[in-house]
PDB file of C-alpha atoms and ligand atoms in Angstrom:
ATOM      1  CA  UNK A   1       0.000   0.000   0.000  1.00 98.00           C
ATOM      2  CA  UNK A   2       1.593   3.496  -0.898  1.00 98.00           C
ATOM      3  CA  UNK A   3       0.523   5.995   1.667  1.00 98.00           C
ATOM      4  CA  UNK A   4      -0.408   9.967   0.058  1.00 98.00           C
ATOM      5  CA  UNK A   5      -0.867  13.193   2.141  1.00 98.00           C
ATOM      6  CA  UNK A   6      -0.129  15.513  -1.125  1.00 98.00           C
ATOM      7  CA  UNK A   7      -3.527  15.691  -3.629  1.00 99.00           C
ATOM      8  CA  UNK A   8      -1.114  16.089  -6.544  1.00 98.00           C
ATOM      9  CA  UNK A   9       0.669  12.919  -5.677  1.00 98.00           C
ATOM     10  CA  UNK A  10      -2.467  10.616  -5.536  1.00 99.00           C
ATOM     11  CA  UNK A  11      -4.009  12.034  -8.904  1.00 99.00           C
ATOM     12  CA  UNK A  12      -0.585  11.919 -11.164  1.00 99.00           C
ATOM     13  CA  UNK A  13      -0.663   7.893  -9.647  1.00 98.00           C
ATOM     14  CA  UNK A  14      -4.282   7.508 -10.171  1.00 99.00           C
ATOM     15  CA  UNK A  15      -4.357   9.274 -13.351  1.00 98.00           C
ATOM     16  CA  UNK A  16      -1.526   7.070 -14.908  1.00 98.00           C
ATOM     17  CA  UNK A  17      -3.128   4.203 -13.194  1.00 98.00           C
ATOM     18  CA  UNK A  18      -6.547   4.803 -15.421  1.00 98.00           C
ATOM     19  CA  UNK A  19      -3.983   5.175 -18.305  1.00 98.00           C
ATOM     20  CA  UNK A  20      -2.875   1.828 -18.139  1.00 98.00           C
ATOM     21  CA  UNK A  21      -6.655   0.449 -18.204  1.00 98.00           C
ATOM     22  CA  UNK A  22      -7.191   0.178 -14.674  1.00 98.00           C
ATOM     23  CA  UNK A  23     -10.353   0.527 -12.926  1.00 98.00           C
ATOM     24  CA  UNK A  24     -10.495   2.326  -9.738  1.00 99.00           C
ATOM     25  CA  UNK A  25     -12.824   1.473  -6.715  1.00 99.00           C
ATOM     26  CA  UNK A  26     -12.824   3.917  -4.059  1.00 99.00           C
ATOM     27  CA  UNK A  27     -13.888   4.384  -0.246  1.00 99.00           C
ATOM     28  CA  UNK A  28     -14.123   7.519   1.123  1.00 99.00           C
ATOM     29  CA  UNK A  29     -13.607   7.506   5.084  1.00 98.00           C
ATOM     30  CA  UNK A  30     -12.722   9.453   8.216  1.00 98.00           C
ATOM     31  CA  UNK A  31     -10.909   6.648   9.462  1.00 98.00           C
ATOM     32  CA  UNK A  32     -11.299   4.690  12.278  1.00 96.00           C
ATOM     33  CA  UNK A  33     -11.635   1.998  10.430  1.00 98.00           C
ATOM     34  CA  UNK A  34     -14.199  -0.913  11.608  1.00 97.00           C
ATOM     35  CA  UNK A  35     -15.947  -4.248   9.998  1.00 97.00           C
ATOM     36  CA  UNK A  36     -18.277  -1.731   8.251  1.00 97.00           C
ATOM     37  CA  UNK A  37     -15.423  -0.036   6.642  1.00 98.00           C
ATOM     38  CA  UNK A  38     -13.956  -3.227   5.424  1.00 98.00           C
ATOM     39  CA  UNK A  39     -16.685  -5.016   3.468  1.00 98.00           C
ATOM     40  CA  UNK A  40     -17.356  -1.688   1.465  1.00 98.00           C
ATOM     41  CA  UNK A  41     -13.348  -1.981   0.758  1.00 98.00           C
ATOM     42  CA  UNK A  42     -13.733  -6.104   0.396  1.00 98.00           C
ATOM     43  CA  UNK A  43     -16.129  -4.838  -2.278  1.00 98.00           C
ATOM     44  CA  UNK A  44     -14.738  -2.177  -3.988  1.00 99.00           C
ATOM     45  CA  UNK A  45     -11.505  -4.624  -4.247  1.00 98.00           C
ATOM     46  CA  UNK A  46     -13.392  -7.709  -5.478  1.00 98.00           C
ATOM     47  CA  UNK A  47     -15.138  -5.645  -8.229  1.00 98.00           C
ATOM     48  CA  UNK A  48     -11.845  -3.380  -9.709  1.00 99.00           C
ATOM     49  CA  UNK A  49      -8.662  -3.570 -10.395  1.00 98.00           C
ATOM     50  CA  UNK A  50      -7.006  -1.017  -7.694  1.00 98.00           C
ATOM     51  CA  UNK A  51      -8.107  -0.121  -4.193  1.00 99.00           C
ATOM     52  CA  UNK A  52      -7.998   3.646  -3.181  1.00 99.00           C
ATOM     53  CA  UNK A  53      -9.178   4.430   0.294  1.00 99.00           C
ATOM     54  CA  UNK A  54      -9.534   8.221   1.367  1.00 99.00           C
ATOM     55  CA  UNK A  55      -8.707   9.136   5.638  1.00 98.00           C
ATOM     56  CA  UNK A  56      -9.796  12.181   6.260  1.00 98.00           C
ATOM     57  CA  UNK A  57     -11.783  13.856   9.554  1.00 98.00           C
ATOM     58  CA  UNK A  58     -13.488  16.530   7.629  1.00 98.00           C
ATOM     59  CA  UNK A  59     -13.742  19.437  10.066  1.00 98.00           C
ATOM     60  CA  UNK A  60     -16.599  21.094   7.953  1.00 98.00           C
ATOM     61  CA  UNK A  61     -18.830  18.569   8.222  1.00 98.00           C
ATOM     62  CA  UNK A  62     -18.977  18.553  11.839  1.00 96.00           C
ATOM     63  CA  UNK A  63     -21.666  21.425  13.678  1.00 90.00           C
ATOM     64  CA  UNK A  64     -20.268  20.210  16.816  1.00 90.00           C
ATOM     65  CA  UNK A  65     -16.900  21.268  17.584  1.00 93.00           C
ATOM     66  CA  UNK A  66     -16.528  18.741  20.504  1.00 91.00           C
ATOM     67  CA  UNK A  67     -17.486  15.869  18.745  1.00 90.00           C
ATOM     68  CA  UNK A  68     -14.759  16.795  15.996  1.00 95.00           C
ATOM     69  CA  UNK A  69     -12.208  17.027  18.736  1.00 95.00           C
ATOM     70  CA  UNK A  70     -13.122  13.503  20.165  1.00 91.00           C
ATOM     71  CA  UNK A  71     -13.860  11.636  16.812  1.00 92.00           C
ATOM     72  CA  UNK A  72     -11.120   8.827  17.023  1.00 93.00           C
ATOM     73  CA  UNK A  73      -7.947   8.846  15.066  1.00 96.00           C
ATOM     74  CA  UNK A  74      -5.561   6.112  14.707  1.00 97.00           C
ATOM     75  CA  UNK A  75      -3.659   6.109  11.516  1.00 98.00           C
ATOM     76  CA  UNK A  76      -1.158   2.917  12.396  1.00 98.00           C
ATOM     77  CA  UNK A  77      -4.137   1.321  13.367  1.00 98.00           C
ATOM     78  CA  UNK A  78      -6.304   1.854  10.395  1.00 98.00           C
ATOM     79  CA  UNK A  79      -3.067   1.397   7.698  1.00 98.00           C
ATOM     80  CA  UNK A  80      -2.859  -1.900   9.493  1.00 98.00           C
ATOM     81  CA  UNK A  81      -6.573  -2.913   8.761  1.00 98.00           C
ATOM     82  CA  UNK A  82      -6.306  -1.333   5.829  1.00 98.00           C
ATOM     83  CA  UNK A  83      -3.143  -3.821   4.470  1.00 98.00           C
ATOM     84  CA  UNK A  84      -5.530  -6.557   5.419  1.00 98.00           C
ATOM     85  CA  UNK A  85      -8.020  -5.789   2.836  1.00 98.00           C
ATOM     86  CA  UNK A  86      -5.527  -4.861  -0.029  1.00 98.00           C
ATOM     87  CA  UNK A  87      -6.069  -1.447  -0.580  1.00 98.00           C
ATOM     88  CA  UNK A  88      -3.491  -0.280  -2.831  1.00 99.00           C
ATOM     89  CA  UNK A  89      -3.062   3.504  -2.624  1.00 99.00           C
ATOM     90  CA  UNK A  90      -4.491   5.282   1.046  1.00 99.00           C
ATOM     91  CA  UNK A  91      -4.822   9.181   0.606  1.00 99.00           C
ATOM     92  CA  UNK A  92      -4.717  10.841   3.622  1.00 98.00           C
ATOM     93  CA  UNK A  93      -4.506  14.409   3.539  1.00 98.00           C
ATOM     94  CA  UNK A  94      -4.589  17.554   6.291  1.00 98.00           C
ATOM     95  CA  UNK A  95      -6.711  19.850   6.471  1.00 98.00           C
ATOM     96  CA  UNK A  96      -4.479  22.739   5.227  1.00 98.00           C
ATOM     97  CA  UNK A  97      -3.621  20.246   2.166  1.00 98.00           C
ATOM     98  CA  UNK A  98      -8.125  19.702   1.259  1.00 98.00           C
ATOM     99  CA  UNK A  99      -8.906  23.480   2.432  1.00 98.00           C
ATOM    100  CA  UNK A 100      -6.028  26.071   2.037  1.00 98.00           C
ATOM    101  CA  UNK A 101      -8.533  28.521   1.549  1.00 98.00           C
ATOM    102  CA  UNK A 102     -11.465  28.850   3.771  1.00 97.00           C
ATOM    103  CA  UNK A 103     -14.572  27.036   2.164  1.00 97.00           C
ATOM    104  CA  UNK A 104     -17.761  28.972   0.375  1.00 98.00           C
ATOM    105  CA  UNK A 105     -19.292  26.904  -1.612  1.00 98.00           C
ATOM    106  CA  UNK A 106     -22.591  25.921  -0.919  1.00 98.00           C
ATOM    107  CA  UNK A 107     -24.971  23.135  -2.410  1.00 98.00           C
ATOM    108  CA  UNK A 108     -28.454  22.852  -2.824  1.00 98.00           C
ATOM    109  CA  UNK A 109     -29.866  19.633  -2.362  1.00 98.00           C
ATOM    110  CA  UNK A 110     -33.560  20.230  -1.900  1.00 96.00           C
ATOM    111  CA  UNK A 111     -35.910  18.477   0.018  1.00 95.00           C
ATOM    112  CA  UNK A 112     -32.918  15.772   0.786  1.00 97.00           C
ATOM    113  CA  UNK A 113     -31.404  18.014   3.270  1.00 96.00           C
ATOM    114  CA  UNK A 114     -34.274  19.631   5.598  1.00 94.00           C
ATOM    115  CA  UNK A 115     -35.476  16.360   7.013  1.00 98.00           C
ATOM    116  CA  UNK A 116     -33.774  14.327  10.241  1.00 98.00           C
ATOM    117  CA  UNK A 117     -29.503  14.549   9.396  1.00 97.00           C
ATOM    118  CA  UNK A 118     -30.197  17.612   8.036  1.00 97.00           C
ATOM    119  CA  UNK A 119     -32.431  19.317  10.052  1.00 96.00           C
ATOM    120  CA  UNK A 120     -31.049  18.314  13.206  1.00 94.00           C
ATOM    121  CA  UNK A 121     -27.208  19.147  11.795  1.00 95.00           C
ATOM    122  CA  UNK A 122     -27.400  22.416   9.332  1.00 95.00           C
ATOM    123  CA  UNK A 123     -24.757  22.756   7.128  1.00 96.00           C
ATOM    124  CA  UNK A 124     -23.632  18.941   7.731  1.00 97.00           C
ATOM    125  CA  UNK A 125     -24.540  17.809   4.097  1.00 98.00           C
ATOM    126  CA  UNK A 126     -22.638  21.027   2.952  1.00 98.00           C
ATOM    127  CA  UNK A 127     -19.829  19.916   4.529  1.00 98.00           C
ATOM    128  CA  UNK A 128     -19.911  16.416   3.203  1.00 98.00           C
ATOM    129  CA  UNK A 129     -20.937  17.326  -0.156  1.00 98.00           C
ATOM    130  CA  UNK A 130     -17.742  19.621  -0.436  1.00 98.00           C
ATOM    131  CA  UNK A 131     -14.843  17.235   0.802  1.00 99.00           C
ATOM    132  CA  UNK A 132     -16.681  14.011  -1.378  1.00 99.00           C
ATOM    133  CA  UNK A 133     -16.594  16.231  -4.694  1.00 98.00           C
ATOM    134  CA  UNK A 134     -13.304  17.193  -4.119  1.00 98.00           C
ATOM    135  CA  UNK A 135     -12.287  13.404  -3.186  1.00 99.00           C
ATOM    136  CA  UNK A 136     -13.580  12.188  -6.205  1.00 99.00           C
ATOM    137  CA  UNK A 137     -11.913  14.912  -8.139  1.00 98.00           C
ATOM    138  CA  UNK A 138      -8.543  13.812  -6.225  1.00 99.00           C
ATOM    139  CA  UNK A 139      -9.075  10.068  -6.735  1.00 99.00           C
ATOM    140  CA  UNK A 140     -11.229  10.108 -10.097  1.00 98.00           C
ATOM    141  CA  UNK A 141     -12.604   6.661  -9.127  1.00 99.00           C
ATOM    142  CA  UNK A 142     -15.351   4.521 -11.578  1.00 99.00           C
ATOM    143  CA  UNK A 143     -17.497   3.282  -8.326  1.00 99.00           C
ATOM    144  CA  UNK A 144     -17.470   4.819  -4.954  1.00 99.00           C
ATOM    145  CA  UNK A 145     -18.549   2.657  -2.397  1.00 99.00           C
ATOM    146  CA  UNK A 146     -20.521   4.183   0.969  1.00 98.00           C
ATOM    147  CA  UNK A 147     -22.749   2.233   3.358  1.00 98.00           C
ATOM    148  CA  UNK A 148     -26.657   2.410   3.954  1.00 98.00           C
ATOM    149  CA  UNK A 149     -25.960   3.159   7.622  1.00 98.00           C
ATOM    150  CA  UNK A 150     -25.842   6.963   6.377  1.00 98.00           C
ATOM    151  CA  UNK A 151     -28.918   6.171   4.325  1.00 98.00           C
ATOM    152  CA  UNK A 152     -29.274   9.966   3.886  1.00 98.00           C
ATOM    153  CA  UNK A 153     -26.005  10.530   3.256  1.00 98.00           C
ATOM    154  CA  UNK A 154     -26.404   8.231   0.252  1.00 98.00           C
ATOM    155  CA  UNK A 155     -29.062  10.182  -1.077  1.00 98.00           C
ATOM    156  CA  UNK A 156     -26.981  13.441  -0.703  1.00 98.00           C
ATOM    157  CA  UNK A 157     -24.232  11.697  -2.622  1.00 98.00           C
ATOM    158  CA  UNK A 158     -26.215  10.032  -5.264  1.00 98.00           C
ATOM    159  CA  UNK A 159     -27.525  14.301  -5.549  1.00 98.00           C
ATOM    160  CA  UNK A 160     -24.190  15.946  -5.810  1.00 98.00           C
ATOM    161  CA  UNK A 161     -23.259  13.359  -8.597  1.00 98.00           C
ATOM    162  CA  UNK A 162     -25.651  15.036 -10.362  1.00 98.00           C
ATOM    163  CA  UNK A 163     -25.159  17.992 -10.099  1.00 98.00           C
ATOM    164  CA  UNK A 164     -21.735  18.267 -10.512  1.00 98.00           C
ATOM    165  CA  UNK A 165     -22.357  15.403 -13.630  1.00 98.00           C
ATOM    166  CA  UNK A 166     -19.042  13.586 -11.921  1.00 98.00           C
ATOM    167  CA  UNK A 167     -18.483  10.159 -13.878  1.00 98.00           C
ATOM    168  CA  UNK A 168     -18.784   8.367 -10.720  1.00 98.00           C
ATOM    169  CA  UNK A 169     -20.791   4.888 -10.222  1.00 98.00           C
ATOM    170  CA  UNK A 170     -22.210   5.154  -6.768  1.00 99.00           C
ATOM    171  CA  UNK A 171     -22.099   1.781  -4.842  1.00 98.00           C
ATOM    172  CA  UNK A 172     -24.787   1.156  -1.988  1.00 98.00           C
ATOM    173  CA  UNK A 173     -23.944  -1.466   0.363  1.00 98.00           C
ATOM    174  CA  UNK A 174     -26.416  -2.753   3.197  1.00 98.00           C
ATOM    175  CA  UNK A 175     -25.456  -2.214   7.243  1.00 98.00           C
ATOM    176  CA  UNK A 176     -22.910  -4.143   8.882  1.00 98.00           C
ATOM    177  CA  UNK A 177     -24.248  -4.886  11.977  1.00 98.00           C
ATOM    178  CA  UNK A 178     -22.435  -6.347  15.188  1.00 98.00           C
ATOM    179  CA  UNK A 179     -23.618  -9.747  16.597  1.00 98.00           C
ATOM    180  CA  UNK A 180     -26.207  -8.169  18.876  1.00 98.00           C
ATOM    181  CA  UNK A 181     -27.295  -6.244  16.080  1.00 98.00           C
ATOM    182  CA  UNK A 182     -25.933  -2.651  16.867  1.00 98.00           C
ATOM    183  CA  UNK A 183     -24.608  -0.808  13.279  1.00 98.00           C
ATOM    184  CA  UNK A 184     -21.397  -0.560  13.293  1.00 98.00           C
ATOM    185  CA  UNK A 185     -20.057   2.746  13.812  1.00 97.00           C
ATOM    186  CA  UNK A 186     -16.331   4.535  14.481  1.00 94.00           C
ATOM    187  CA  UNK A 187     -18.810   6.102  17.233  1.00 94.00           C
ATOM    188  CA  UNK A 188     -19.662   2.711  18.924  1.00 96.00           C
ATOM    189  CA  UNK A 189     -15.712   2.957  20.293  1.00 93.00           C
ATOM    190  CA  UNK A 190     -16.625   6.538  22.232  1.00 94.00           C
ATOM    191  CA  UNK A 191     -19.551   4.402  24.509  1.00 97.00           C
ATOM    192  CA  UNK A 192     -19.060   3.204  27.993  1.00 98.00           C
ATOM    193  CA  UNK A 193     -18.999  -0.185  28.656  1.00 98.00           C
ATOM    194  CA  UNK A 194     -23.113   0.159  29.900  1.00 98.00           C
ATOM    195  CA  UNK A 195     -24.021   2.418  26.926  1.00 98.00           C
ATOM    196  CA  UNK A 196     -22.542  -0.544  24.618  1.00 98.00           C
ATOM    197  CA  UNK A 197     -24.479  -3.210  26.311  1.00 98.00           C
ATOM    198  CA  UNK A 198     -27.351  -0.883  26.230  1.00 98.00           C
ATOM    199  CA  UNK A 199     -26.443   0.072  22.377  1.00 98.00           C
ATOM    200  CA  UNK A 200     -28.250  -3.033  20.492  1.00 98.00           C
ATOM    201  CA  UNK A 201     -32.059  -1.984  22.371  1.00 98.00           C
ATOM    202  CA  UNK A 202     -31.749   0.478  19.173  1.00 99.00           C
ATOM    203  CA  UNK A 203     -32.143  -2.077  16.387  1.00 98.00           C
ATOM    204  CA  UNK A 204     -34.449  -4.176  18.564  1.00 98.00           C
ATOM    205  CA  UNK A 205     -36.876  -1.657  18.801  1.00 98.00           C
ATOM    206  CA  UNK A 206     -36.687  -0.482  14.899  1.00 98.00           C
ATOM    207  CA  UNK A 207     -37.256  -4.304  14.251  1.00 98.00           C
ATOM    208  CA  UNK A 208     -40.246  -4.251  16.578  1.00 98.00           C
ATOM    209  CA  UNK A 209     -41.575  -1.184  14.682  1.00 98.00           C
ATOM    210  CA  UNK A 210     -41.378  -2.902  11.202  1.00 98.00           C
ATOM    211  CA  UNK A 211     -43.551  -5.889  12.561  1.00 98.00           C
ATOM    212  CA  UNK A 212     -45.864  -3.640  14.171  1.00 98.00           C
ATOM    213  CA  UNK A 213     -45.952  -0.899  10.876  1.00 97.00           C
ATOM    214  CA  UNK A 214     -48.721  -3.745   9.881  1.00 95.00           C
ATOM    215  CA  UNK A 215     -50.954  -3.176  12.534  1.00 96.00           C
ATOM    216  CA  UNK A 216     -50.661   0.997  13.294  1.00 97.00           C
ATOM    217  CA  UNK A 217     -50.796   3.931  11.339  1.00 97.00           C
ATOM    218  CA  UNK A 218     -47.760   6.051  10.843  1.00 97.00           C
ATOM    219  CA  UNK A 219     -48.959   8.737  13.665  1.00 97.00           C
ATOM    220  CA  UNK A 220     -49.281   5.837  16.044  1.00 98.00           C
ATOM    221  CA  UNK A 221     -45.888   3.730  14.793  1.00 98.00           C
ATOM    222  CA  UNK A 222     -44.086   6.514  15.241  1.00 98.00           C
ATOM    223  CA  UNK A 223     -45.469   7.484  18.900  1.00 98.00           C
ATOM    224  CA  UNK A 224     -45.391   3.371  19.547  1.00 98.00           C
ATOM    225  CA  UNK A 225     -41.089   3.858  18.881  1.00 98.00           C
ATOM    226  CA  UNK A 226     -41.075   6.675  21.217  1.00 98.00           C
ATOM    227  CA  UNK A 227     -42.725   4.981  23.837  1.00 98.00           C
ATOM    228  CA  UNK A 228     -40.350   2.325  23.532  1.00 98.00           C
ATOM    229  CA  UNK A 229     -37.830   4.258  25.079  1.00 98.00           C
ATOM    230  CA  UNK A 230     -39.543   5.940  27.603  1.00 97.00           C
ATOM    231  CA  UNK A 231     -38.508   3.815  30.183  1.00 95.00           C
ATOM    232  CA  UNK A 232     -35.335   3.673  29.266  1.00 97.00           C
ATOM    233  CA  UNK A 233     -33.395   6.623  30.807  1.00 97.00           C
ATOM    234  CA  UNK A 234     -30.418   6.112  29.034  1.00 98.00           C
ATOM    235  CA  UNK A 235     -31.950   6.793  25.607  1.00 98.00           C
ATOM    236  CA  UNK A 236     -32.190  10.659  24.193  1.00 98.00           C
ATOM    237  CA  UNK A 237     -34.564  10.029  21.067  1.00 98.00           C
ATOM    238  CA  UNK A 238     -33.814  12.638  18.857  1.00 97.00           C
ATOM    239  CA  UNK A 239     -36.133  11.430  15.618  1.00 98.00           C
ATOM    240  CA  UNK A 240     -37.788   8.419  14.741  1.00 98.00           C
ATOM    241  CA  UNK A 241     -39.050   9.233  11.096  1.00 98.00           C
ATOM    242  CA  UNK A 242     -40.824   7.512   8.949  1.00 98.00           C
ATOM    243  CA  UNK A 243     -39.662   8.673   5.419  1.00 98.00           C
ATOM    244  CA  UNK A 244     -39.796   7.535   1.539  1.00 97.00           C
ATOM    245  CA  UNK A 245     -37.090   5.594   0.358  1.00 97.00           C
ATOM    246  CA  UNK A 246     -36.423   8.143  -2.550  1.00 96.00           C
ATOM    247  CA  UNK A 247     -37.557  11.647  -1.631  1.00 96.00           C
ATOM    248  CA  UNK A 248     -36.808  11.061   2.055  1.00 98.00           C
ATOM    249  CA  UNK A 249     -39.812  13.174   2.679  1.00 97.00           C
ATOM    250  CA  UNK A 250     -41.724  11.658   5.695  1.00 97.00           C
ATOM    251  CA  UNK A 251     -44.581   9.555   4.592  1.00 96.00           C
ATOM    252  CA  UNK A 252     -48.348  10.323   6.237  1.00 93.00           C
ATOM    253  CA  UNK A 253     -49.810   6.905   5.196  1.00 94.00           C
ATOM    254  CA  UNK A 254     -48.311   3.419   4.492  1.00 90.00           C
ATOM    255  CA  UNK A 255     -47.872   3.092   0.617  1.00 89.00           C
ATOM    256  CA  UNK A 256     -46.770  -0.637  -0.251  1.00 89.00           C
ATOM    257  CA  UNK A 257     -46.400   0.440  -3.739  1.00 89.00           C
ATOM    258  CA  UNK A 258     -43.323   2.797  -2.552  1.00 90.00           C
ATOM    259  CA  UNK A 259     -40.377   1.903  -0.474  1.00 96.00           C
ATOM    260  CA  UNK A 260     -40.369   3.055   3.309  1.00 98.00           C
ATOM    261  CA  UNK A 261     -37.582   3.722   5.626  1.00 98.00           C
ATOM    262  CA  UNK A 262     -38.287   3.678   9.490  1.00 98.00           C
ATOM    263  CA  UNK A 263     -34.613   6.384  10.408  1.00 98.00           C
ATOM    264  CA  UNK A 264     -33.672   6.834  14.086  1.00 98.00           C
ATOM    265  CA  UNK A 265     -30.982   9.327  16.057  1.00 98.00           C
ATOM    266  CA  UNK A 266     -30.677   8.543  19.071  1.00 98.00           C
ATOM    267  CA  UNK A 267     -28.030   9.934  22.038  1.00 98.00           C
ATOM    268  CA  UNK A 268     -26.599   7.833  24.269  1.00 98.00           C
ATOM    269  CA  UNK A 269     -24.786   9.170  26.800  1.00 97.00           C
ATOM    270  CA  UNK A 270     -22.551  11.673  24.675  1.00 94.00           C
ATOM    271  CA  UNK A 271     -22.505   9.934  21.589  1.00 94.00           C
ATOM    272  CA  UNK A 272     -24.920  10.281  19.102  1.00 95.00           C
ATOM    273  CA  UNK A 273     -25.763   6.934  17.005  1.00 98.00           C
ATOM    274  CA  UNK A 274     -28.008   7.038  14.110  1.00 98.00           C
ATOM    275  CA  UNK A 275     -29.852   3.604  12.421  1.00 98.00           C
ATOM    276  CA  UNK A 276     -32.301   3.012   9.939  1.00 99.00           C
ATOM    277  CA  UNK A 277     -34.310   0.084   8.510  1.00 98.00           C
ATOM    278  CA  UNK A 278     -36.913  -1.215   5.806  1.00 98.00           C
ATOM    279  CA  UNK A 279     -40.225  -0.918   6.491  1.00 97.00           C
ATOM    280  CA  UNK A 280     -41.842  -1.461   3.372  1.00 96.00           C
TER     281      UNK A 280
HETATM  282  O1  LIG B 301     -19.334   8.739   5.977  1.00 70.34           O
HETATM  283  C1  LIG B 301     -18.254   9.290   6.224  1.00 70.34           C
HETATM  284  O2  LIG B 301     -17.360   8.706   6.822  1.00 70.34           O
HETATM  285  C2  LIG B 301     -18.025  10.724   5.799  1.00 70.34           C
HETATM  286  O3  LIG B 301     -19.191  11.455   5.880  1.00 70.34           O
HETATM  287  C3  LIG B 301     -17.392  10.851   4.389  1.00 70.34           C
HETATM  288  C4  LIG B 301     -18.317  10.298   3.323  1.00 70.34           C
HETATM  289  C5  LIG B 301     -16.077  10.106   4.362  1.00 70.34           C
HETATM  290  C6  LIG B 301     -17.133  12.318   4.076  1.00 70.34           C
HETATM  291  O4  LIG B 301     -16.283  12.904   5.006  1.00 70.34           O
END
């Protein structure tokens, strides 16, 4: 694995690379790396012919200037994981290096961004929408690879593609969950050993609320997840949302002719953990 911090140094490789015929697969990250990580990388590997993984904490995504000074960082760490996967180039910049001049540009994603991530986090999607266009302009990769975790996210990304008309394939891949079900998340590390064995409650009650979606309403599903958690002191519930799988605007009424996602932010303790699944 060669190891970049210098943008001109990645793109002269990966530009001579795509030359040559090669196809690139690429994962963007902020590194601390985890099984989640990995199978989007397994992927990316399996399915072209070089491996380019991005480690970056991008400060202008974050709205909460404590949780970007305590968002874990472990670069021998990840490298090592990263050499288990064979990823071939890692690009792993500073900050001065992605922003040496203070950042302006703003996107506008529509609807996408004023419900749940992006309601409760302004200018978050800005912020990610500016470091992954400039990644992909960096790395120039075919696919991209990024996880249904950050369902929203997704939809952001899938958005700035087009707008920017970036020659990118975008590559969904479904949750990596731990054994007890809890998604994995570089987050997960930040919980005390209570809040972890707390943690998986989260998926069993967004299970519970896709059996029950056939029995209540959407008013009363959603107020039937909140109740789940009011004994539970532990639990902050930020949103429990009940949203299209396309649009991401919430839905009023069960449709089974369109695709429903049941999304969830919860805190816990001082970390914040988001999850999501299929309803319909
Ligand atoms: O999902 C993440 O880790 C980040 O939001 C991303 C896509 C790497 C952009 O910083």
């Amino acid at each position: 694995m060669i190891i970049y911090s210098r943008i001109s140094d990645t793109t002269t490789h990966i530009k001579q690379k795509r030359d040559e015929g090669s196809t690139i697969g690429f994962v963007p990250t902020m590194g601390a790396l985890h099984e989640g990580h990995l199978e989007l990388m397994r992927k990316a590997k399996k399915e072209n012919d070089l491996l380019v993984v991005s480690i970056f904490v991008n400060p202008i995504q974050f709205n909460n200037q404590d949780d970007l000074k305590k968002y874990p960082r472990d670069l021998k760490k990840d490298s090592e994981l990263l050499e288990t996967v064979g990823c071939d180039i890692l690009f792993a910049p500073t900050v001065d290096e992605m922003y040496p001049e203070k950042v302006t540009k703003k996107y506008d994603f529509g609807l996408l961004e004023n419900v749940m991530e992006g309601a409760s986090r302004p200018g978050h999607f800005n912020g990610v929408g500016v470091v992954v266009s400039k990644l992909f302009d960096i790395c120039i990769p075919h696919k991209a690879y990024f996880g249904e975790k950050d369902y929203q996210q997704l939809a952001i990304i899938k958005k700035l593609v087009e707008i920017e008309s970036i020659p990118v394939e975008i590559v969904p891949c479904p949750i990596v969950r731990e054994v007890d079900g809890l998604a994995m998340s570089s987050r997960n590390e930040r919980l005390t050993p209570n809040e972890r064995a707390s943690a998986p409650y989260i998926y069993e009650v967004l299970q519970d609320a896709k059996t029950t979606s056939e029995f209540l309403c959407t008013n009363r599903l959603k107020q039937y997840v909140l109740n789940q958690f009011s004994d539970r002191k532990e639990f902050e519930v930020e949103y429990f949302e009940l949203a299209d799988d396309k649009d991401l605007q919430p839905i009023k009424s069960h449709n089974p002719e369109k695709g429903t996602i049941g999304f969830i932010a919860v805190n816990l303790g001082k970390v914040r953990l988001i999850d999501n699944i299929r309803i319909i």
